[in-house]
Coordinates of C-alpha atoms and ligand atoms in Angstrom, one line a residue:
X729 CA 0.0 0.0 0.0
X730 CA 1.5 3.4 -1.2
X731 CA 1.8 6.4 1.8
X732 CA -1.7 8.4 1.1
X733 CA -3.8 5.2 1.1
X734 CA -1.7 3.7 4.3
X735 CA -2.7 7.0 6.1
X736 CA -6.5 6.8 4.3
X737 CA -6.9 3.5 5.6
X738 CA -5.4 4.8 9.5
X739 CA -7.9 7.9 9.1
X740 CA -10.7 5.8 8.7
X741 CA -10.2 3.3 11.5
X742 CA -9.3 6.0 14.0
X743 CA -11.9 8.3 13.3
X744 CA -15.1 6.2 12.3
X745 CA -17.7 8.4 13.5
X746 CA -16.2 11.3 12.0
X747 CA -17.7 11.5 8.2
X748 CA -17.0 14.6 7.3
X749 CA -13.2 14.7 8.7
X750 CA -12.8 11.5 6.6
X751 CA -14.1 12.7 3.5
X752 CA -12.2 15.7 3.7
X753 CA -8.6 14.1 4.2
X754 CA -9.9 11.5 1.2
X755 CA -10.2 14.6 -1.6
X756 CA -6.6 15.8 -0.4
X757 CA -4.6 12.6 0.3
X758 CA -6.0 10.6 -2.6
X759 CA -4.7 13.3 -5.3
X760 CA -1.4 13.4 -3.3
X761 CA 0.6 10.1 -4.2
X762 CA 2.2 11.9 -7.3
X763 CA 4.1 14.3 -5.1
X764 CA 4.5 12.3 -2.4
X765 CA 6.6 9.9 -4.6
X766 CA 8.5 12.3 -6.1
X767 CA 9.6 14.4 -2.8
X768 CA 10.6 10.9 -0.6
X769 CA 11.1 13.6 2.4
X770 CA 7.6 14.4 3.5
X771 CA 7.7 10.6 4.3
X772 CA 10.5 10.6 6.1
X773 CA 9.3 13.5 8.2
X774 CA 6.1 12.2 8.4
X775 CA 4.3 14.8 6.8
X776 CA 1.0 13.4 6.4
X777 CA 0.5 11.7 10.2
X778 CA 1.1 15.0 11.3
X779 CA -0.6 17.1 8.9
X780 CA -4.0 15.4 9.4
X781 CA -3.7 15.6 13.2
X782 CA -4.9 19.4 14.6
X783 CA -1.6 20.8 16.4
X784 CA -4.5 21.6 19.1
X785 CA -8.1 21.6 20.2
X786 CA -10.2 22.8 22.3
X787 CA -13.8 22.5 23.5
X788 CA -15.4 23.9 26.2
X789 CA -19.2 24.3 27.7
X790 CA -20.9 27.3 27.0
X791 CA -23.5 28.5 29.5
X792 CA -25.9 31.3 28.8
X793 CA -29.6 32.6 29.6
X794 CA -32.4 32.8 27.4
X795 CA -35.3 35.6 27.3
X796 CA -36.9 33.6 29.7
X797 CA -33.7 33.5 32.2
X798 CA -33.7 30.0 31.7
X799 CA -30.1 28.4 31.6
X800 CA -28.8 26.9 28.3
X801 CA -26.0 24.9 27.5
X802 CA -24.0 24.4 24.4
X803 CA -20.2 23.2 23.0
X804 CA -17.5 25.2 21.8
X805 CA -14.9 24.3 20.1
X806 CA -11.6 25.5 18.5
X807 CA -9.3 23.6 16.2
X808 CA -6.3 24.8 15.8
X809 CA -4.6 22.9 12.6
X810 CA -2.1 24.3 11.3
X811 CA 0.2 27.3 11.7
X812 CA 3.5 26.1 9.5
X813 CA 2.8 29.7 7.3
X814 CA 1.4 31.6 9.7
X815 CA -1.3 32.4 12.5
X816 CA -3.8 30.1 13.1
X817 CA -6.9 31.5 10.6
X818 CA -10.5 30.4 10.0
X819 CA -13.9 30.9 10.6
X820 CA -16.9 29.9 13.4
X821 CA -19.6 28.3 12.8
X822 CA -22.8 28.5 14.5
X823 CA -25.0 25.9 13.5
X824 CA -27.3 22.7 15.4
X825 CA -25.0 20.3 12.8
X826 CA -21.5 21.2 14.3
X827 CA -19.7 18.5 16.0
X828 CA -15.8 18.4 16.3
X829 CA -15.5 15.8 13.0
X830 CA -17.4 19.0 10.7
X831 CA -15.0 21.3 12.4
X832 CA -12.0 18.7 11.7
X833 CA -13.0 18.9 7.9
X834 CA -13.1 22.3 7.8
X835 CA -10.0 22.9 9.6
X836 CA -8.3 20.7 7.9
X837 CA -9.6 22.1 4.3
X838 CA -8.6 25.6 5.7
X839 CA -4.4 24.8 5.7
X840 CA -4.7 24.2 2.3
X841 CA -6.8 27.2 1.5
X842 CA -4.8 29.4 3.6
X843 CA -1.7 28.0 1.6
X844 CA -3.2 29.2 -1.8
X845 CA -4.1 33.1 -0.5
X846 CA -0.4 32.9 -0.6
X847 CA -1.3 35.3 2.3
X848 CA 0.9 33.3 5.5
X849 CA -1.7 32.5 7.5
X850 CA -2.3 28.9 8.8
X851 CA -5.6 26.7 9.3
X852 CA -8.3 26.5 11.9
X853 CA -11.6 26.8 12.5
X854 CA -14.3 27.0 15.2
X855 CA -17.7 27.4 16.2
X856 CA -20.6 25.6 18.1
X857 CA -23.8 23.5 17.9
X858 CA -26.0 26.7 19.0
X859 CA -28.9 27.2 16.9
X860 CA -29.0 31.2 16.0
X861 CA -32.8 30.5 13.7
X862 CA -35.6 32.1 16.3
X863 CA -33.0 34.0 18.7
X864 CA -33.7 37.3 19.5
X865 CA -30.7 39.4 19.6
X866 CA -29.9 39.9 23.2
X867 CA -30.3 36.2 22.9
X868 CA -27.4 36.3 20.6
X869 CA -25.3 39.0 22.2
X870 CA -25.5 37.0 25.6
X871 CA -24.6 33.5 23.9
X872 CA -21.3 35.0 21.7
X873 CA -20.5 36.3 25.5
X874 CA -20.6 33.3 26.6
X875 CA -18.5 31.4 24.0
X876 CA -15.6 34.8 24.1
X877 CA -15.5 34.2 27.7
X878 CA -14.3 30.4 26.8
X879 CA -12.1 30.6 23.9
X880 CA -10.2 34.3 24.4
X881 CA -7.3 32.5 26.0
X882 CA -6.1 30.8 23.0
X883 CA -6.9 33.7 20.1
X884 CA -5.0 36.6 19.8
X885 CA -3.8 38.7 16.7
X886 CA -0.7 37.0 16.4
X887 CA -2.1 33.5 17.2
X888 CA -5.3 32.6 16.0
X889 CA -7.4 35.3 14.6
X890 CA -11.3 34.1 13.9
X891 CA -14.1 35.0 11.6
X892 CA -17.9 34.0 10.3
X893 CA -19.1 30.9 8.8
X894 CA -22.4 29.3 8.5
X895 CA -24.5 31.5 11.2
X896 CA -21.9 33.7 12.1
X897 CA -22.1 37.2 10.3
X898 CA -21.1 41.1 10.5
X899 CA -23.6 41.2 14.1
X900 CA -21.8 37.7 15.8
X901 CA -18.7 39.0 14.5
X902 CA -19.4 42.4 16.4
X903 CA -20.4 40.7 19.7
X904 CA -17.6 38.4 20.1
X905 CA -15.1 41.1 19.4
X906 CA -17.0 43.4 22.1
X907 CA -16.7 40.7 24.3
X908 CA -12.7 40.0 23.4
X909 CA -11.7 43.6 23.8
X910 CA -13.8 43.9 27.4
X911 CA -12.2 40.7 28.4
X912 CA -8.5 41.5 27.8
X913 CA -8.2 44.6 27.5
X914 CA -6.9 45.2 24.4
X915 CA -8.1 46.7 21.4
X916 CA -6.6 44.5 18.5
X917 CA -7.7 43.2 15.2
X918 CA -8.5 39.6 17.1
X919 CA -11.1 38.8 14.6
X920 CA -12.3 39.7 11.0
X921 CA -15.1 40.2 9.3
X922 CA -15.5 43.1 11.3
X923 CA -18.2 46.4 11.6
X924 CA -16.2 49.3 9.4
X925 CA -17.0 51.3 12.8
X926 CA -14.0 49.3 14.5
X927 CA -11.7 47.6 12.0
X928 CA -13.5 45.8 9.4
X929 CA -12.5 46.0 6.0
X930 CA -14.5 47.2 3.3
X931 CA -15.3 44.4 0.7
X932 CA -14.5 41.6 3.3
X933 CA -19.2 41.4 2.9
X934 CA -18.6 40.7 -0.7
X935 CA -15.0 39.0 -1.3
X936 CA -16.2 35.2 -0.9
X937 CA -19.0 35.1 -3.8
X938 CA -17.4 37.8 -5.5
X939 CA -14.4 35.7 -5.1
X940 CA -16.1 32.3 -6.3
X941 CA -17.2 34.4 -9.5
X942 CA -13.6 35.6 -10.1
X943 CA -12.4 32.1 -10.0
X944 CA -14.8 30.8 -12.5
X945 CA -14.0 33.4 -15.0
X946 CA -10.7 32.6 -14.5
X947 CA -11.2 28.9 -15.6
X948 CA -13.4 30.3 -18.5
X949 CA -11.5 32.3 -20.1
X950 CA -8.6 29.7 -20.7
X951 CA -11.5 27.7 -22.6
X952 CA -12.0 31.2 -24.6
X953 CA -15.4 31.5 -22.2
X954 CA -17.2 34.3 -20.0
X955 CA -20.3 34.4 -18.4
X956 CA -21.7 37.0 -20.3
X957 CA -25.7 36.5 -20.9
X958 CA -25.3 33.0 -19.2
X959 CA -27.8 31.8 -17.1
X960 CA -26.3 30.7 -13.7
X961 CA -27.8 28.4 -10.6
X962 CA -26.7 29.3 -7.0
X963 CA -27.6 27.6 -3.9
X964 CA -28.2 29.1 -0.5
X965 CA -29.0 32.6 0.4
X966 CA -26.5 33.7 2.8
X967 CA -23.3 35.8 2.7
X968 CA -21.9 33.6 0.1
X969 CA -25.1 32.8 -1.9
X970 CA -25.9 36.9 -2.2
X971 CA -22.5 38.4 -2.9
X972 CA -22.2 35.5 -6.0
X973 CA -25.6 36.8 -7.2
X974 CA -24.2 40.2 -7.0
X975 CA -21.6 39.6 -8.8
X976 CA -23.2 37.4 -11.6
X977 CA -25.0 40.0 -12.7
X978 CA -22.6 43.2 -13.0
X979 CA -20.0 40.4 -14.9
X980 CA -23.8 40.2 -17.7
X981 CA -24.8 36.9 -16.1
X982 CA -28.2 36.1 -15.2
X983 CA -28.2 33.8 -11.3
X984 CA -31.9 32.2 -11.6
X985 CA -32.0 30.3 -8.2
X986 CA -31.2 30.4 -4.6
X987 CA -32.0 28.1 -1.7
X988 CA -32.5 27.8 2.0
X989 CA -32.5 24.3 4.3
X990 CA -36.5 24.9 4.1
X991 CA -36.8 25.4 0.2
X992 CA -35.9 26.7 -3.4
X993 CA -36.1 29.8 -5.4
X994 CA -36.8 29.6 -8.8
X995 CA -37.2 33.3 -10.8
X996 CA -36.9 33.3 -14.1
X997 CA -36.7 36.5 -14.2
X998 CA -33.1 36.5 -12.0
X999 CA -32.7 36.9 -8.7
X1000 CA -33.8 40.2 -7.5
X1001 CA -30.3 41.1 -4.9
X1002 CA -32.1 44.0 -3.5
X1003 CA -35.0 41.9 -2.1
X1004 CA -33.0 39.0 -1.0
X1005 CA -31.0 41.3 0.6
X1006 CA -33.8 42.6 2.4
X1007 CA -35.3 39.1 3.4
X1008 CA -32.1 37.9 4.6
X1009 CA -29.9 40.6 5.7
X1010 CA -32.5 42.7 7.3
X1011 CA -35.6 41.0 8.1
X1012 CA -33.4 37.3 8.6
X1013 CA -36.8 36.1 6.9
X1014 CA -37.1 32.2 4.9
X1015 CA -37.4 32.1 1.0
X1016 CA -41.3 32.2 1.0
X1017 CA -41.0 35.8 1.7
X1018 CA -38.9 36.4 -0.8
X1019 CA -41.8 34.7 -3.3
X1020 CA -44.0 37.2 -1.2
X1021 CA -42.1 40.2 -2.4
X1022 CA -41.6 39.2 -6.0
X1023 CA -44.0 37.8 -8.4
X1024 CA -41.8 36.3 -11.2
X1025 CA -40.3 34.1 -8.5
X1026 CA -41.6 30.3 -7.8
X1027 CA -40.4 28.3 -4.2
X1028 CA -41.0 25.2 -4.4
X1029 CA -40.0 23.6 -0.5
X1030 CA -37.7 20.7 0.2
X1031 CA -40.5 18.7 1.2
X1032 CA -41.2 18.4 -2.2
X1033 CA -37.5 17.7 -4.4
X1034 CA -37.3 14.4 -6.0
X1035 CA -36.2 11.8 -3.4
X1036 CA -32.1 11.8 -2.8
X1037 CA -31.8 15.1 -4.9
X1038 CA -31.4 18.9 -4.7
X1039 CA -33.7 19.8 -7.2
X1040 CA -31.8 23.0 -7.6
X1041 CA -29.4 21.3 -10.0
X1042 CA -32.7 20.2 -12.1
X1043 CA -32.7 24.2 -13.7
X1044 CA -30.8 24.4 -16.6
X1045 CA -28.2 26.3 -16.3
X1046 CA -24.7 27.3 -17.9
X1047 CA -22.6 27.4 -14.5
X1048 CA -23.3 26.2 -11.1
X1049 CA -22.6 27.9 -8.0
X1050 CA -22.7 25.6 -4.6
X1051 CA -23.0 28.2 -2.0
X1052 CA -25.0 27.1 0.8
X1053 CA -23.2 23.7 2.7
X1054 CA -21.2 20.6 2.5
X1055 CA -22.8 17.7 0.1
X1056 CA -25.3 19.4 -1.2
X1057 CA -24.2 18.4 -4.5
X1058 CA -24.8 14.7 -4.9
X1059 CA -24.0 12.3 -7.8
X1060 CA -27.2 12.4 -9.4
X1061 CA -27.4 16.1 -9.0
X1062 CA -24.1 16.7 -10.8
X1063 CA -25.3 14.2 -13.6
X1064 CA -28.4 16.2 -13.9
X1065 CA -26.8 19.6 -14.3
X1066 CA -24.1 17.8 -16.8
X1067 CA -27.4 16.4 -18.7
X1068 CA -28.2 19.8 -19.4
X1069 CA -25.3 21.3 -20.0
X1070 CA -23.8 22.6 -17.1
X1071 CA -20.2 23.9 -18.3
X1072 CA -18.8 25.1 -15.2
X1073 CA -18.9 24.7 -11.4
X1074 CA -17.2 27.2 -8.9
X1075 CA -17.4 26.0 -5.4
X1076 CA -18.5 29.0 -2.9
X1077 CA -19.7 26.5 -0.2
X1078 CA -17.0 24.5 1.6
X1079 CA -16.6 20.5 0.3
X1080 CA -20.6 21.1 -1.5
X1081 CA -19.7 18.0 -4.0
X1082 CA -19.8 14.8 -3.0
X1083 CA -16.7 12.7 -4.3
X1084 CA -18.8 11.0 -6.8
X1085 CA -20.3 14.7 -8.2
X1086 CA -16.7 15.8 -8.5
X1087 CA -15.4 12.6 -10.4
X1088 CA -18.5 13.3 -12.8
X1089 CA -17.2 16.6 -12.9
X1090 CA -13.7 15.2 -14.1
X1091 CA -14.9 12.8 -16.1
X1092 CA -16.9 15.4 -18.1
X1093 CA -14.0 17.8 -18.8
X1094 CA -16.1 20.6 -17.3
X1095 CA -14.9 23.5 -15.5
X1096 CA -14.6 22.6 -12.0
X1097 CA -13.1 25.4 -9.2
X1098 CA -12.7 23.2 -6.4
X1099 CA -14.1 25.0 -2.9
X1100 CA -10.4 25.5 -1.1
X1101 CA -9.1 27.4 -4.3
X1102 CA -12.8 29.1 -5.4
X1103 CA -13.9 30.6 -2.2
X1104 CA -11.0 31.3 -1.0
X1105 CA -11.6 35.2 -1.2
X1106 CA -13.1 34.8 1.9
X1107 CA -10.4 34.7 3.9
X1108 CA -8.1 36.3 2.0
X1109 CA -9.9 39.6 2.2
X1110 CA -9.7 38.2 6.1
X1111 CA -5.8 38.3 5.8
X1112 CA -6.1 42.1 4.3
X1113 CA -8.3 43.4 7.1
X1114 CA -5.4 41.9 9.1
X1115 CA -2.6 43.8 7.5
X1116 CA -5.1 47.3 7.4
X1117 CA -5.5 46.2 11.2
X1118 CA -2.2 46.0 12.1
X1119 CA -0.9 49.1 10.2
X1120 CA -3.9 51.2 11.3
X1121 CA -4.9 52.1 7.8
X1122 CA -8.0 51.7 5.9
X1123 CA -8.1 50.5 2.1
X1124 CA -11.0 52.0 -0.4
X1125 CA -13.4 49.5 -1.9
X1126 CA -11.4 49.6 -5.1
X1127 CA -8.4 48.6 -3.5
X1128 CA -9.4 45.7 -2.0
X1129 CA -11.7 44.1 -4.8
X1130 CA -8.4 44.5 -7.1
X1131 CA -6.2 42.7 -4.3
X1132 CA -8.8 39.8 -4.5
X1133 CA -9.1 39.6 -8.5
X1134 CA -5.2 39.3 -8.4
X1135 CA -5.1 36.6 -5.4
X1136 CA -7.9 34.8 -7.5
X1137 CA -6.0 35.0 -10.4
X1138 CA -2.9 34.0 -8.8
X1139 CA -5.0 31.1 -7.1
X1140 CA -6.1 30.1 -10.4
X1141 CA -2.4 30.2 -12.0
X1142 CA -0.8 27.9 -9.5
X1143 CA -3.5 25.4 -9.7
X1144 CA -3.7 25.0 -13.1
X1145 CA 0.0 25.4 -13.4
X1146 CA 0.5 22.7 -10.8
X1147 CA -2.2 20.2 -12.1
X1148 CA 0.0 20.7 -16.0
X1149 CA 3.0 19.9 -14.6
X1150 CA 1.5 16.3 -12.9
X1151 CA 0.1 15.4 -16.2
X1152 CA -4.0 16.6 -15.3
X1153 CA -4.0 19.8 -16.7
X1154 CA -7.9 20.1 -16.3
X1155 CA -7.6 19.1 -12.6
X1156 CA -7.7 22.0 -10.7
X1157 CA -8.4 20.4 -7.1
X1158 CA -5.4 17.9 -8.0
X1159 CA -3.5 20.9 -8.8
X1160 CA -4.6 23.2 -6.2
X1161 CA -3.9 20.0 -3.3
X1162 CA -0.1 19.6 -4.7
X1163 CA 0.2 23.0 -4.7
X1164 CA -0.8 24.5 -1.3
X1165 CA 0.3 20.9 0.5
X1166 CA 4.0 21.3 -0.9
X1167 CA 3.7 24.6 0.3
X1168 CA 2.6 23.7 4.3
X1169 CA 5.0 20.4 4.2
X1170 CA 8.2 22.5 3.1
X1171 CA 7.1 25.0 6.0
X1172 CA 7.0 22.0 8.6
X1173 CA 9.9 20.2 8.0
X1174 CA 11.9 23.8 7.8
X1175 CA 10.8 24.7 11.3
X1176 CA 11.7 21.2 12.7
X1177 CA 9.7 18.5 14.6
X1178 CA 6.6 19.4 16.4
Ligands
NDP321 P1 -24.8 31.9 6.0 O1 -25.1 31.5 7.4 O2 -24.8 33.4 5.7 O3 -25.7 31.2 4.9 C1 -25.8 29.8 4.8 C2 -26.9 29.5 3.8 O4 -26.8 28.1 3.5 C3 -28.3 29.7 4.3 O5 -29.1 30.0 3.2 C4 -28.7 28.4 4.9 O6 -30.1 28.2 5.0 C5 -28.0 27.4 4.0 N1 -27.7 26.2 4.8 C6 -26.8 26.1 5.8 N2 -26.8 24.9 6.3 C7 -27.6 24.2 5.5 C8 -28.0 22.8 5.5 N3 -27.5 22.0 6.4 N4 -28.9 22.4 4.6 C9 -29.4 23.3 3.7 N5 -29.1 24.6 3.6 C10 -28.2 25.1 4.5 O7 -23.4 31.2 5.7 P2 -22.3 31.6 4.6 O8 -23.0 32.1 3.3 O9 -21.2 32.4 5.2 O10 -21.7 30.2 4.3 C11 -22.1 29.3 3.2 C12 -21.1 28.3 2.8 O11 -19.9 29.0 2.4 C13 -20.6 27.4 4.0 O12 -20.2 26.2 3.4 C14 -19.3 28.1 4.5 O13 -18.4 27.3 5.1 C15 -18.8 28.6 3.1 N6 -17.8 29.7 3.2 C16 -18.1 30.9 3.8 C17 -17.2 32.0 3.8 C18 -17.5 33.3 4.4 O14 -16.7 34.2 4.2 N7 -18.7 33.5 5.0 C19 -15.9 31.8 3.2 C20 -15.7 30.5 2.5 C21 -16.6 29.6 2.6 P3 -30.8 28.4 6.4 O15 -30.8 29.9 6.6 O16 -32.2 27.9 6.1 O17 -30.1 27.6 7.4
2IT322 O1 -14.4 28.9 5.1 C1 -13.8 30.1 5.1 O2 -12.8 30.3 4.5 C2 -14.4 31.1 6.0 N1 -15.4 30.9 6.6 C3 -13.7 32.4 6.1 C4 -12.6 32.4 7.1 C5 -11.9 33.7 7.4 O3 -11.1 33.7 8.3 O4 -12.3 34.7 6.8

C-alpha cells in the first residue's frame, strides 16, 4: 500500500464516526501520491500523520440565559490545525449540525486554503452547535459572550485570529469582538469580518462570492469563455449565496436560483439582490417571503424535491454555483446539471460535492473550481483586514476588490500550473492539493519537529 492510502486507511479506522473529517482528508490525500513519490522527504518527516492531526483543540461548555432566564448549554470548540505559514486563521460556525468531525473537515480544508491566498496564514476553524434560527438578539449578544468568555485564552492577533461561517455574520462578529476587547483589554484586530465602525474592511461582505465568481472566470476564459448572458444556478441565500448573485450580474450573467434548508427559489426573471437582501440581511426572513415580495419568482419547498436530490441542479443552467453547505451536491445532481449542459462549477460553499459529483465533474471535462481554491476570497480579504488592522490604515473598496481579482488569479495560475505539470491539466483540485500541501509540508519540515 502506497503512503496516502496507508494513512487513508489509518484515518478511517481512528476516526469512524467522523464523516465529514474523513471525507475531507480523502479529496486531499488521494490526489497526493504523485508528489509524495516524487519528494521521498515528506515521508520521512512524516508529513501526512502530522498534517492530518490538529496541532491543538479545544472544546469547552458554553453556559448562557435565554429571554426567559432560563439556563442553556451548548459546545464550543476551536481547532487549531495548522500554523507552518502563519497564525492560526479560519472561521466559526454556529449551526445545530457542528460536531468536532465537521469542524476537523473544515479545519483541515482551511491549511490548504490558507496556503493558496499565498497570504501566511495557517488553518483552523471554530464554532458551536448553537442554533441562531428564532434568537432574539440579546439572545445572541449573551450566547457569543458566553462562548468569548471560553475561547479568548487561546486567540490573539498573532495566534489565531477568527471569523464567520455558516451563522456567524457582520452582528456575531461584532459581539464576540466586544466581548474580546472587554475581556482583555486590548483593542486589537483579534477577529475579521469586522463592523467598518472598529476595524472591518470594506469588501471583506462581498469577497467570498465575488471571489467564487472571479475564479470561475478565471477557468473560462482559458476555454476562450465568459459568463456573459449566461444563465447561472446558485444555492443558499447567505453571505456567500448573495455576494455570488451580485456579482453574476454586474460580470452580464443572469443567477436564476437560490436556496435555503426549508426550500428553493426559482425566478426566471433573476434573482432580484435588492430583495434577497432585504429578506435575509435585514428582516433574517425564509425564502417564502422572498416569493411574497416578487412575483416572477416560484419556491418550491424541500418537502417536495425528487427523493435523494437537490432539485436545484434540475434548472438548466450554464454554470453552477454551490454556495449554501457541505454535500449538497450529490452524484445524481451533478449528472443532472451535466445532462443539461452545465459547463462550469465554482465551489462558494466549503466541500458542497460529494466525491462522486466531483469525479462526474472530471470525467466530463467541465470547469470545475474546487471549494479550497474558489472561495477562497473569503479569507483572503480576512488576511487584508489583518494587514489594514495592524498598520492602522484603511483601504477604499477599489483597492481591495483588485487585491482579490489578483489573489484569484494567482490562485487560479498555481492550480492550473500545478495540475499541467502532474500530467491533469484540467484538474484544478489535483492541482490546487499539490500546490498549497507542498507549500505547508516544506514549511513543517523547515521549522523542525513538532
Ligand atoms: P450563512 O449562514 O450566511 O448562509 C448559509 C446558507 O446556507 C443559508 O441560506 C442556509 O439556509 C443554507 N444552509 C446552511 N446549512 C444548511 C443545511 N444543512 N442544509 C441546507 N441549507 C443550509 O453562511 P455563509 O454564506 O457564510 O456560508 C455558506 C457556505 O460558504 C458554507 O459552506 C461556508 O463554510 C462557506 N464559506 C463561507 C465563507 C464566508 O466568508 N462566509 C468563506 C468561505 C466559505 P438556512 O438559513 O435555512 O439555514
Ligand atoms: O471557510 C472560510 O474560508 C471562512 N469561513 C472564512 C474564514 C476567514 O477567516 O475569513
Amino acid at each position: 500500500m502506497d503512503y496516502s492510502s496507508r494513512i487513508i486507511a489509518d484515518i478511517e479506522k481512528r476516526f469512524a464516526d467522523q464523516a465529514e473529517f474523513i471525507q475531507a482528508c480523502k479529496e486531499v490525500l488521494e490526489t497526493l501520491q504523485p508528489a509524495l513519490d516524487a519528494n521521498p522527504q515528506y515521508e520521512a518527516n512524516r508529513i501526512l500523520e502530522r498534517i492530518t492531526e490538529p496541532e491543538r483543540t479545544v472544546m469547552f461548555r458554553v453556559s448562557w440565559t435565554n429571554d426567559k432566564g432560563e439556563i442553556m448549554v451548548n459546545r464550543g470548540y476551536r481547532v487549531q490545525f495548522n500554523s507552518a505559514l502563519g497564525p492560526y486563521k479560519g472561521g466559526l460556525r454556529f449551526h445545530p449540525s457542528v460536531n468536532l468531525g465537521i469542524l476537523k473537515f473544515l479545519g483541515f480544508e482551511q491549511i490548504f486554503k490558507n496556503a493558496l491566498s499565498g497570504l501566511s496564514i495557517g488553518g483552523a476553524k471554530g464554532g458551536s452547535d448553537f442554533d441562531p434560527k428564532g434568537r432574539s438578539d440579546a439572545e445572541i449578544m449573551r450566547f457569543c459572550q458566553a462562548f468569548m468568555a471560553k475561547l479568548y485564552p487561546f486567540i490573539g492577533m498573532r495566534t489565531d485570529v477568527p471569523a464567520g461561517d455558516i451563522g456567524v455574520g457582520g452582528r456575531e462578529v461584532g459581539y464576540l469582538f466586544g466581548a474580546y476587547k472587554h475581556l482583555t483589554n486590548r483593542y486589537e484586530g483579534v477577529l475579521t469580518g469586522k463592523n467598518l465602525l472598529f476595524g472591518g474592511s470594506l469588501a471583506r461582505t462581498e469577497a467570498t462570492g465575488y471571489g467564487c465568481v472571479y475564479f470561475a472566470l478565471n477557468m473560462l476564459a482559458a476555454r476562450g469563455l465568459d459568463l456573459k448572458d449566461k444563465v447561472c444556478a446558485v444555492s443558499g441565500a447567505g453571505n456567500v449565496a448573495i455576494y455570488c448573485c451580485e456579482k453574476l450580474w454586474q460580470c452580464g450573467a443572469k443567477p436564476v436560483t437560490v436556496t435555503d434548508s426549508t426550500g428553493m427559489i426559482y425566478d426566471p426573471e433573476g434573482i432580484d439582490v435588492a430583495i434577497l437582501k432585504q429578506v435575509k440581511e435585514v428582516e433574517h426572513a425564509r425564502l417564502t417571503r422572498y416569493a411574497e415580495l416578487r412575483p416572477s419568482a416560484k419556491y418550491t419547498p424541500v418537502e417536495e424535491y425528487p427523493a435523494g436530490r437537490h432539485a436545484v441542479w434540475d434548472v438548466p443552467c450554464f454554470a453552477a454555483f454551490p454556495c449554501a453547505t457541505q454535500n449538497e451536491v450529490n452524484e445524481k445532481d451533478a449528472e443532472a446539471l451535466l445532462a443539461n449542459g452545465c459547463q462550469c462549477v465554482s465551489e462558494g460553499a466549503n466541500m458542497p460535492s460529494t466525491p462522486e459529483a466531483i469525479a462526474a465533474y472530471l470525467k466530463a471535462g467541465i470547469c470545475y473550481g474546487p471549494a479550497k481554491a474558489a472561495n477562497a476570497g473569503g479569507v483572503s480579504v480576512s488576511q487584508l483586514e489583518m494587514a489594514q488592522n495592524a498598520n492602522m490604515v484603511h483601504w477604499t473598496f477599489e483597492e481591495v476588490d483588485n487585491k482579490l481579482k489578483d489573489i484569484m488569479k494567482n490562485i487560479y495560475t498555481r492550480a492550473a500550473t500545478t495540475a499541467k505539470a502532474y500530467g491533469e491539466p484540467n484538474n484544478l483540485l489535483m492541482g490546487a492539493n499539490i500546490s498549497a500541501f507542498c507549500e505547508v509540508a516544506d514549511a513543517m519540515i523547515a521549522q523542525g519537529m513538532y
